[in-house]
Amino acid sequence: GLLAQLKLPVDLTLDGVELDGELVVPQPTGGGEPERLHVTLTGGGLAAGHEGAFKLAAAEATNEGGALTLQADLGAAMDSPRTFSKLSAKANATASGPQFPSGVKLAIDATAARTAAGEAYTFGAAGAGKELASIHGEYSTATSNLSGQWKLDVVRSDVAAFALERALPEFNVVGQGSFESGGDLSEIHATGRLNASTGSLAVVREELGVLGALELAVDFDVLLHENSLRVDRFDATLRADKPVARVRALQPFEFDLRTAALKVADPAQDLVSVVLDGVPLAWARPWLGNFEVTGGAVRGEFDGSARNGGLELRAKQPLTINGLAVAQGGGALLRGIDVSLDAAADYAAAGWQVEVSRLTAGTGGVEFFSLDAKAGRLVGKSEALKVTGHFQANLAGWNSQPVFASSAALKSGTADGEFSGSIGGAKVLEAKVSLTNLGASAQPKLPAAHLECRLEFADDGKITFDAPLVVMNGDRTSDFAIGGVLLPGTPLRMDGRLTGDQVYVDDVTQLTALIPAGAPENGSAQPTVAATAKPDATPFWGALNGQVTLDLKKVTFANSLEVSNLSGALRLDPGSLKMDGLKAGFGSESDLKASGEVKFDAAAKSPYTLAADVAVANFETGPAFRALEPAKPPTIETKLNLTGHLAGAGADLGELTEHLRGEVQITGRGGIFRGLPVDLSDKLPKNQSAAAVIGGIIGAVTGKKETADNVRDLFSLAKTLSEIPFDQLSVKAVRGEDLNVQLQDFSLIAPELRLTGTGSVQHDPAKPLLQQPLNVQLSIGARGTTGDVMKRLKLLDTAKQDSLGYSAMVLPVTIGGSLEKPNVNQFATDLVKYVLERTGLLNSILGK
């Protein structure tokens, strides 16, 4: 019994007491001034064989101009100097203020007293003419049992005035039942019915306002005995404006809290039923941070049964959500998705397992994602949590979702993958993903890919990773891997490596179009070129600190330009990224060397700055030009040497690349120049046989042999200029602050021709460099046989001869178009017009 347990360590007599002070109650949030109640306690007469009487008074003036008072009569009877036979309290509390103009009263009456059979306990609270709460209990000394009844009938207005200015939601609680327990409280049997309702819980915690008004009805009969819980009856129903959920025990069961063993009356029958009639998605909002989830309510039904001493929970009706939409920070990620989940869970003394037999997502009746997975753990400190699963995705279906919007605009494609993991002891996660049948509107068939990834987590925080990637496009296969170690710390340290035998850059680049481009707040696609670049707050390499070494045996650009033995290192720290010893080969005799550094300063207007030096020896231009335009002979076919310095600044990585500037010197020895493709097809027949025929006919008609010779010379010159074997080539390319490329000191020396001049490439931010407008002005000098031909066509000014014996051509050469597609049509037109007029060939044709 309660009184039997209350024994003092010393003899006590209390003749009189006068106490006066303050009770300090902190605010529940930990902020603001605490509540202070003035308290007095007076009385006395407490001794063995006597009943002492005391008066307790408390008062508080509230911030709103109200008042809270408490008057209580306390009694205590002692049957010996150290034991009590009775304790009692009768209290009256009154609250007044602007919110309670008539005042609110609360009466409490509580006693604990010895009886002939043991002890009796009562507690009652009343207010506004009704009983709010009551507990009646009796303890039997003979049986060591405690039994009694309880009853509640409370609304917010009954107690809100006494909450010490703490906000309470609107609520109503009505219920009654009984309880029974052993004297040591090791066994508690409780039964009853309880109905509760609340208004908005936002007054308790703002984010809980999404729950709205709630109603809960519970009917229970449970027994807690030492380490076991027995449920004979349990039925709970939750409602909002509509039914939300219901949990119901279908038969009695007993659960061992220590071993998790489950005992039931009839193992063949279901044990528990869980029905989700419609759980609002908005209820999840308080726990999702800056994510927002909307859509239809969560619906489904599960049945539980006893299996192997444990509980098995199976979906009777799959869990479904219709019209799911997810946003983050106002930007749409997912929208209009229908989700269905068929799952099961098993819990037993030996361990637990959750199985997702089928999770699907789709829209408009079209499924574009499915998953099956398992997770489980055996009991024991050394046992690991293990996860395994398989998924499939229709990528074209996901392409309509804002978060997966990309420039690829996929029309077809499948992602098929599997994953597994073990957490506990060794922590390992592994995944494999295959991308097949990829097709986009611009490219009906994209390469296929297979990615594997393995992560291993050590107890000291070190993460070892390895991610091989295979990209397949017809008979071409790219095979490379990134791996290394991430080490904990601030900043995060990395020692990584990029290795591979063969990489086709075009194939890999095509797959980068699958990376989601994201979506702005309205969910539409991102613009291709931003009007202004917002400076990065952190570098694009994040908080990584360390290095990535490169070792790629063969890298092929544009399907034909091949780079071999690409090696070197990228060294990273929070303020810089350095290219250290970057090397590569172009064929057996060519190589590239590069070094440089990208620095990052978040406080600068343009946080990124770049300085780099590059040197290329014996670069074969033929494969490069064929890669740009396979059907056309290379514009320049030679081995070039290139040295230069590059610099730049930008708000982000894209702007840094766009704003590169610098100076590059290019030289070459021995080769063919096809930069002046003089095409006479729309002016005169360009093949020699046709020219001879026309020249012969004109000569026969006019009787002038030189007329026919002039025609043949014109075609001969066109052929010579269209393909010039040269000995030396040099040009300097300079890109300044205006981002225009100036071509300076262009010089090409051939046995019978010499070309000199300057030019420019006009910057156009909407186009890549090779497609930006080209303007080159050249002067041609000639000697030898070609010089003789040009003399006969009256194209040379023999009075103007340079130190090498080249005479100047009277016509200037203008090259337009772009670096990718140079245009010399104007020069060809001017050449024909000039020759026709100056040689008299036009008059001969016209018979003048």
JSON list of C-alpha atoms in Angstrom, two decimals, residues 113-120 139-142:
[
{"chain": "A", "resi": 113, "resn": "ALA", "atom": "CA", "xyz": [-6.45, 6.23, 4.27]},
{"chain": "A", "resi": 114, "resn": "ARG", "atom": "CA", "xyz": [-5.94, 2.94, 6.06]},
{"chain": "A", "resi": 115, "resn": "THR", "atom": "CA", "xyz": [-8.97, 0.63, 6.24]},
{"chain": "A", "resi": 116, "resn": "ALA", "atom": "CA", "xyz": [-9.68, -2.67, 7.95]},
{"chain": "A", "resi": 117, "resn": "ALA", "atom": "CA", "xyz": [-8.95, -4.50, 4.70]},
{"chain": "A", "resi": 118, "resn": "GLY", "atom": "CA", "xyz": [-5.98, -2.42, 3.64]},
{"chain": "A", "resi": 119, "resn": "GLU", "atom": "CA", "xyz": [-6.00, 1.08, 2.14]},
{"chain": "A", "resi": 120, "resn": "ALA", "atom": "CA", "xyz": [-8.44, 3.23, 0.16]},
{"chain": "A", "resi": 139, "resn": "TYR", "atom": "CA", "xyz": [-5.63, -1.97, -1.79]},
{"chain": "A", "resi": 140, "resn": "SER", "atom": "CA", "xyz": [-6.19, -5.35, -0.13]},
{"chain": "A", "resi": 141, "resn": "THR", "atom": "CA", "xyz": [-3.59, -6.41, 2.39]},
{"chain": "A", "resi": 142, "resn": "ALA", "atom": "CA", "xyz": [-4.78, -10.00, 2.16]}
]
